[in-house]
mmCIF file of C-alpha atoms in Angstrom:
data_model
loop_
_atom_site.group_PDB
_atom_site.id
_atom_site.type_symbol
_atom_site.label_atom_id
_atom_site.label_comp_id
_atom_site.label_asym_id
_atom_site.label_seq_id
_atom_site.Cartn_x
_atom_site.Cartn_y
_atom_site.Cartn_z
ATOM 1 C CA ALA A 1 73.742 124.015 88.604
ATOM 2 C CA GLN A 2 71.903 122.658 85.388
ATOM 3 C CA SER A 3 68.839 124.979 84.249
ATOM 4 C CA VAL A 4 65.917 124.784 81.521
ATOM 5 C CA THR A 5 64.188 127.261 79.958
ATOM 6 C CA GLN A 6 61.013 127.310 78.188
ATOM 7 C CA PRO A 7 60.339 130.095 76.297
ATOM 8 C CA ASP A 8 56.415 129.950 75.807
ATOM 9 C CA ILE A 9 54.305 130.414 78.739
ATOM 10 C CA HIS A 10 51.137 129.761 77.030
ATOM 11 C CA ILE A 11 50.175 128.198 73.926
ATOM 12 C CA THR A 12 46.770 127.550 72.094
ATOM 13 C CA VAL A 13 46.519 125.272 69.369
ATOM 14 C CA SER A 14 43.257 123.666 67.302
ATOM 15 C CA GLU A 15 42.700 120.177 68.073
ATOM 16 C CA GLY A 16 44.044 118.024 65.159
ATOM 17 C CA ALA A 17 46.975 120.573 64.667
ATOM 18 C CA SER A 18 50.126 119.783 65.204
ATOM 19 C CA LEU A 19 52.236 120.608 68.303
ATOM 20 C CA GLU A 20 55.675 121.874 69.217
ATOM 21 C CA LEU A 21 57.144 123.121 73.032
ATOM 22 C CA ARG A 22 60.202 124.211 73.165
ATOM 23 C CA CYS A 23 62.993 123.813 75.920
ATOM 24 C CA ASN A 24 66.687 124.776 76.127
ATOM 25 C CA TYR A 25 69.118 123.434 78.708
ATOM 26 C CA SER A 26 72.153 124.755 80.384
ATOM 27 C CA TYR A 27 74.891 122.083 81.256
ATOM 28 C CA GLY A 28 78.262 121.484 80.693
ATOM 29 C CA ALA A 29 77.873 117.981 79.162
ATOM 30 C CA THR A 30 75.056 115.830 78.008
ATOM 31 C CA PRO A 31 72.199 115.724 80.591
ATOM 32 C CA TYR A 32 69.680 113.708 81.450
ATOM 33 C CA LEU A 33 66.320 115.371 79.873
ATOM 34 C CA PHE A 34 62.873 114.992 80.484
ATOM 35 C CA TRP A 35 59.455 116.281 79.689
ATOM 36 C CA TYR A 36 56.433 116.092 82.318
ATOM 37 C CA VAL A 37 52.958 116.848 82.091
ATOM 38 C CA GLN A 38 50.522 118.236 84.658
ATOM 39 C CA SER A 39 46.961 118.418 84.753
ATOM 40 C CA PRO A 40 45.096 120.645 86.891
ATOM 41 C CA GLY A 41 45.171 119.759 90.603
ATOM 42 C CA GLN A 42 47.455 116.443 89.974
ATOM 43 C CA GLY A 43 50.987 115.459 90.138
ATOM 44 C CA LEU A 44 53.402 115.287 87.302
ATOM 45 C CA GLN A 45 53.546 112.257 84.984
ATOM 46 C CA LEU A 46 56.449 111.531 82.880
ATOM 47 C CA LEU A 47 56.010 111.692 79.216
ATOM 48 C CA LEU A 48 59.314 110.759 77.979
ATOM 49 C CA LYS A 49 63.073 110.981 78.712
ATOM 50 C CA TYR A 50 66.561 111.129 77.227
ATOM 51 C CA PHE A 51 69.247 109.488 78.807
ATOM 52 C CA SER A 52 71.823 108.667 75.536
ATOM 53 C CA GLY A 53 71.647 107.173 72.354
ATOM 54 C CA ASP A 54 69.061 107.759 69.588
ATOM 55 C CA THR A 55 68.215 111.595 69.778
ATOM 56 C CA LEU A 56 64.653 111.082 68.788
ATOM 57 C CA VAL A 57 62.646 109.470 71.840
ATOM 58 C CA GLN A 58 59.145 108.413 71.776
ATOM 59 C CA GLY A 59 56.962 108.844 74.712
ATOM 60 C CA ILE A 60 53.470 108.180 75.826
ATOM 61 C CA LYS A 61 50.289 109.516 74.693
ATOM 62 C CA GLY A 62 51.939 109.960 70.865
ATOM 63 C CA PHE A 63 54.560 112.630 71.989
ATOM 64 C CA GLU A 64 58.072 112.594 70.928
ATOM 65 C CA ALA A 65 60.971 114.778 71.481
ATOM 66 C CA GLU A 66 64.244 115.457 69.713
ATOM 67 C CA PHE A 67 67.694 116.133 71.574
ATOM 68 C CA LYS A 68 69.735 118.649 69.648
ATOM 69 C CA ARG A 69 72.996 118.674 71.260
ATOM 70 C CA SER A 70 74.251 121.639 68.800
ATOM 71 C CA GLN A 71 71.009 123.778 70.047
ATOM 72 C CA SER A 72 71.070 122.537 73.483
ATOM 73 C CA SER A 73 66.958 121.837 72.981
ATOM 74 C CA PHE A 74 64.912 118.995 73.782
ATOM 75 C CA ASN A 75 61.658 120.038 71.969
ATOM 76 C CA LEU A 76 58.393 118.145 72.498
ATOM 77 C CA ARG A 77 56.235 117.273 69.426
ATOM 78 C CA LYS A 78 52.889 115.766 68.640
ATOM 79 C CA PRO A 79 51.575 115.390 65.370
ATOM 80 C CA SER A 80 47.856 115.866 65.980
ATOM 81 C CA VAL A 81 46.725 117.367 69.522
ATOM 82 C CA HIS A 82 43.569 115.988 71.267
ATOM 83 C CA TRP A 83 41.546 118.156 73.521
ATOM 84 C CA SER A 84 42.817 116.005 76.488
ATOM 85 C CA ASP A 85 46.132 117.011 75.895
ATOM 86 C CA ALA A 86 45.048 120.526 77.618
ATOM 87 C CA ALA A 87 47.738 120.756 80.530
ATOM 88 C CA GLU A 88 51.189 122.214 81.947
ATOM 89 C CA TYR A 89 53.979 120.656 80.192
ATOM 90 C CA PHE A 90 57.257 120.830 81.946
ATOM 91 C CA CYS A 91 60.692 120.329 80.798
ATOM 92 C CA ALA A 92 63.474 119.078 83.060
ATOM 93 C CA VAL A 93 67.261 118.309 83.194
ATOM 94 C CA GLY A 94 69.017 116.215 85.611
ATOM 95 C CA ALA A 95 72.962 115.426 85.748
ATOM 96 C CA PRO A 96 74.002 111.974 85.163
ATOM 97 C CA PRO A 97 74.715 109.250 86.158
ATOM 98 C CA ASN A 98 71.981 109.403 88.691
ATOM 99 C CA ASN A 99 69.970 112.328 87.966
ATOM 100 C CA ASN A 100 71.468 114.063 90.612
ATOM 101 C CA ASP A 101 69.769 117.766 91.047
ATOM 102 C CA MET A 102 66.963 117.756 88.727
ATOM 103 C CA ARG A 103 65.657 121.164 87.608
ATOM 104 C CA PHE A 104 62.308 121.989 85.777
ATOM 105 C CA GLY A 105 61.485 125.067 83.648
ATOM 106 C CA ALA A 106 58.639 127.303 84.417
ATOM 107 C CA GLY A 107 56.260 125.156 82.245
ATOM 108 C CA THR A 108 54.166 125.776 79.041
ATOM 109 C CA ARG A 109 50.364 125.963 79.367
ATOM 110 C CA LEU A 110 48.808 124.299 76.240
ATOM 111 C CA THR A 111 45.106 125.025 75.421
ATOM 112 C CA VAL A 112 43.343 123.310 72.543
ATOM 113 C CA LYS A 113 41.028 125.007 70.977
ATOM 114 C CA PRO A 114 37.995 122.471 69.380
ATOM 115 C CA ASP B 1 49.528 105.869 90.503
ATOM 116 C CA SER B 2 52.798 106.780 90.782
ATOM 117 C CA GLY B 3 53.679 104.924 93.957
ATOM 118 C CA VAL B 4 54.718 108.012 95.954
ATOM 119 C CA THR B 5 52.557 108.728 98.675
ATOM 120 C CA GLN B 6 52.482 112.253 100.155
ATOM 121 C CA THR B 7 50.480 113.450 103.497
ATOM 122 C CA PRO B 8 48.681 115.218 104.099
ATOM 123 C CA LYS B 9 47.055 116.068 100.968
ATOM 124 C CA HIS B 10 45.755 119.668 101.985
ATOM 125 C CA LEU B 11 47.053 121.507 105.165
ATOM 126 C CA ILE B 12 45.896 125.089 106.559
ATOM 127 C CA THR B 13 47.713 127.034 108.781
ATOM 128 C CA ALA B 14 48.314 130.087 110.519
ATOM 129 C CA THR B 15 51.552 132.423 110.165
ATOM 130 C CA GLY B 16 54.177 131.762 112.392
ATOM 131 C CA GLN B 17 53.398 128.069 112.617
ATOM 132 C CA ARG B 18 55.219 124.976 111.884
ATOM 133 C CA VAL B 19 54.103 122.200 109.735
ATOM 134 C CA THR B 20 55.796 118.644 108.793
ATOM 135 C CA LEU B 21 55.012 117.270 105.192
ATOM 136 C CA ARG B 22 55.647 113.444 104.936
ATOM 137 C CA CYS B 23 56.650 111.366 101.513
ATOM 138 C CA SER B 24 56.831 107.940 101.359
ATOM 139 C CA PRO B 25 58.709 107.139 98.007
ATOM 140 C CA ARG B 26 57.971 104.175 95.765
ATOM 141 C CA SER B 27 59.226 100.563 97.149
ATOM 142 C CA GLY B 28 62.762 100.284 96.521
ATOM 143 C CA ASP B 29 63.681 104.255 95.545
ATOM 144 C CA LEU B 30 66.702 105.491 97.460
ATOM 145 C CA SER B 31 66.550 108.905 96.714
ATOM 146 C CA VAL B 32 64.004 111.489 97.662
ATOM 147 C CA TYR B 33 63.389 115.078 95.751
ATOM 148 C CA TRP B 34 61.454 117.906 97.049
ATOM 149 C CA TYR B 35 59.896 121.021 95.036
ATOM 150 C CA GLN B 36 57.686 123.758 95.820
ATOM 151 C CA GLN B 37 55.442 124.913 93.026
ATOM 152 C CA SER B 38 53.817 128.071 93.431
ATOM 153 C CA LEU B 39 51.955 130.473 90.849
ATOM 154 C CA ASP B 40 54.487 133.148 90.567
ATOM 155 C CA GLN B 41 57.760 130.865 90.716
ATOM 156 C CA GLY B 42 56.601 127.626 89.028
ATOM 157 C CA LEU B 43 58.347 124.245 90.255
ATOM 158 C CA GLN B 44 61.299 125.179 92.321
ATOM 159 C CA PHE B 45 63.717 122.548 93.557
ATOM 160 C CA LEU B 46 64.270 122.288 97.283
ATOM 161 C CA ILE B 47 66.577 119.603 98.285
ATOM 162 C CA GLN B 48 67.456 115.858 97.264
ATOM 163 C CA TYR B 49 68.455 113.117 99.703
ATOM 164 C CA TYR B 50 69.938 109.881 98.675
ATOM 165 C CA ASN B 51 69.927 106.665 101.200
ATOM 166 C CA GLY B 52 69.546 109.033 104.325
ATOM 167 C CA GLU B 53 72.360 111.866 103.256
ATOM 168 C CA GLU B 54 71.619 115.152 101.487
ATOM 169 C CA ARG B 55 72.608 114.848 97.812
ATOM 170 C CA ALA B 56 71.893 118.364 96.139
ATOM 171 C CA LYS B 57 70.454 121.480 97.698
ATOM 172 C CA GLY B 58 68.562 123.981 95.832
ATOM 173 C CA ASN B 59 66.458 127.146 96.641
ATOM 174 C CA ILE B 60 65.601 125.894 100.276
ATOM 175 C CA LEU B 61 64.990 128.734 102.584
ATOM 176 C CA GLU B 62 66.798 128.722 106.227
ATOM 177 C CA ARG B 63 63.042 128.127 107.756
ATOM 178 C CA PHE B 64 62.877 124.900 105.792
ATOM 179 C CA SER B 65 64.756 121.474 106.472
ATOM 180 C CA ALA B 66 64.215 118.007 105.501
ATOM 181 C CA GLN B 67 65.477 114.571 106.036
ATOM 182 C CA GLN B 68 65.511 111.249 105.023
ATOM 183 C CA PHE B 69 65.091 108.352 107.453
ATOM 184 C CA PRO B 70 66.445 104.883 107.798
ATOM 185 C CA ASP B 71 63.094 103.384 106.142
ATOM 186 C CA LEU B 72 63.658 105.947 103.102
ATOM 187 C CA HIS B 73 60.502 107.968 104.047
ATOM 188 C CA SER B 74 61.206 111.895 104.016
ATOM 189 C CA GLU B 75 59.877 114.729 105.741
ATOM 190 C CA LEU B 76 59.990 118.683 105.084
ATOM 191 C CA ASN B 77 59.763 120.709 107.875
ATOM 192 C CA LEU B 78 58.419 124.196 107.190
ATOM 193 C CA SER B 79 58.536 126.744 110.262
ATOM 194 C CA SER B 80 57.930 130.384 110.914
ATOM 195 C CA LEU B 81 55.417 130.161 107.947
ATOM 196 C CA GLU B 82 54.583 133.135 106.025
ATOM 197 C CA LEU B 83 51.698 134.104 103.763
ATOM 198 C CA GLY B 84 54.487 133.628 101.004
ATOM 199 C CA ASP B 85 54.885 129.955 101.668
ATOM 200 C CA SER B 86 51.308 128.985 100.390
ATOM 201 C CA ALA B 87 52.131 126.360 97.720
ATOM 202 C CA LEU B 88 52.001 123.024 96.317
ATOM 203 C CA TYR B 89 54.820 121.075 97.660
ATOM 204 C CA PHE B 90 55.790 117.841 95.672
ATOM 205 C CA CYS B 91 57.911 115.123 96.473
ATOM 206 C CA ALA B 92 59.171 112.732 93.800
ATOM 207 C CA SER B 93 61.404 109.622 94.283
ATOM 208 C CA SER B 94 63.852 107.830 91.949
ATOM 209 C CA PRO B 95 65.664 104.429 92.101
ATOM 210 C CA MET B 96 69.125 105.892 91.916
ATOM 211 C CA THR B 97 70.909 102.589 91.373
ATOM 212 C CA GLY B 98 72.965 102.832 88.426
ATOM 213 C CA HIS B 99 72.264 104.800 85.418
ATOM 214 C CA TYR B 100 69.168 106.065 83.790
ATOM 215 C CA THR B 101 66.850 106.789 86.706
ATOM 216 C CA GLU B 102 63.727 108.818 86.191
ATOM 217 C CA ALA B 103 61.736 110.505 89.151
ATOM 218 C CA PHE B 104 58.214 109.543 90.131
ATOM 219 C CA PHE B 105 56.033 112.279 91.526
ATOM 220 C CA GLY B 106 53.423 112.128 94.431
ATOM 221 C CA GLN B 107 50.096 114.104 94.268
ATOM 222 C CA GLY B 108 51.752 117.135 96.334
ATOM 223 C CA THR B 109 50.281 118.658 99.621
ATOM 224 C CA ARG B 110 48.833 121.927 99.232
ATOM 225 C CA LEU B 111 49.523 123.996 101.784
ATOM 226 C CA THR B 112 47.714 127.323 102.516
ATOM 227 C CA VAL B 113 49.005 129.665 105.271
ATOM 228 C CA VAL B 114 46.492 132.302 106.355
#
């Protein structure tokens, strides 16, 4: 089955600084890729998704991610972090064409310093 | 609000007992995924159903079972409960009609086994 690795368990950034969260996937072809965010005590909210086409995808809340096939990566970025971005971020991979067997990484907890 | 409803929100039960968690997917969504989220295991994929049939299976224990009914709601049954089963259980649903489908998550059921 496909799998996802998020190498950073916890990241701390200052408010206003840029952010990059790493995600590496394992899958035999081009998968479906997702980033979700989870605030404390909440469910998971989809930030953005990649199915095919343009490798730079835009999401909600000013986030973007870039699919790099050669590196099997789908890193999440934001140019300027806000205090409200503090949360847990999960990268996920699913098998086309119907997003079967969707697997998640272990998550990266983001702390934002004032 | 994602449109995915999970009941109950909280559940406290004793070891050795059996519980049933319920998930109502978004209107029209044919697929349901179940995940277990615990502090030490992250977000673990348990099982996926599509239109009443099992589509993919993850790290689901033999003590756990699930089904999807004709009205598309799904139930996750957990039996012979152990302390280690305490976790947040999420359900997600997806249209899975055609390509490019994403999953929408419920708010979860927090299970505490005492």
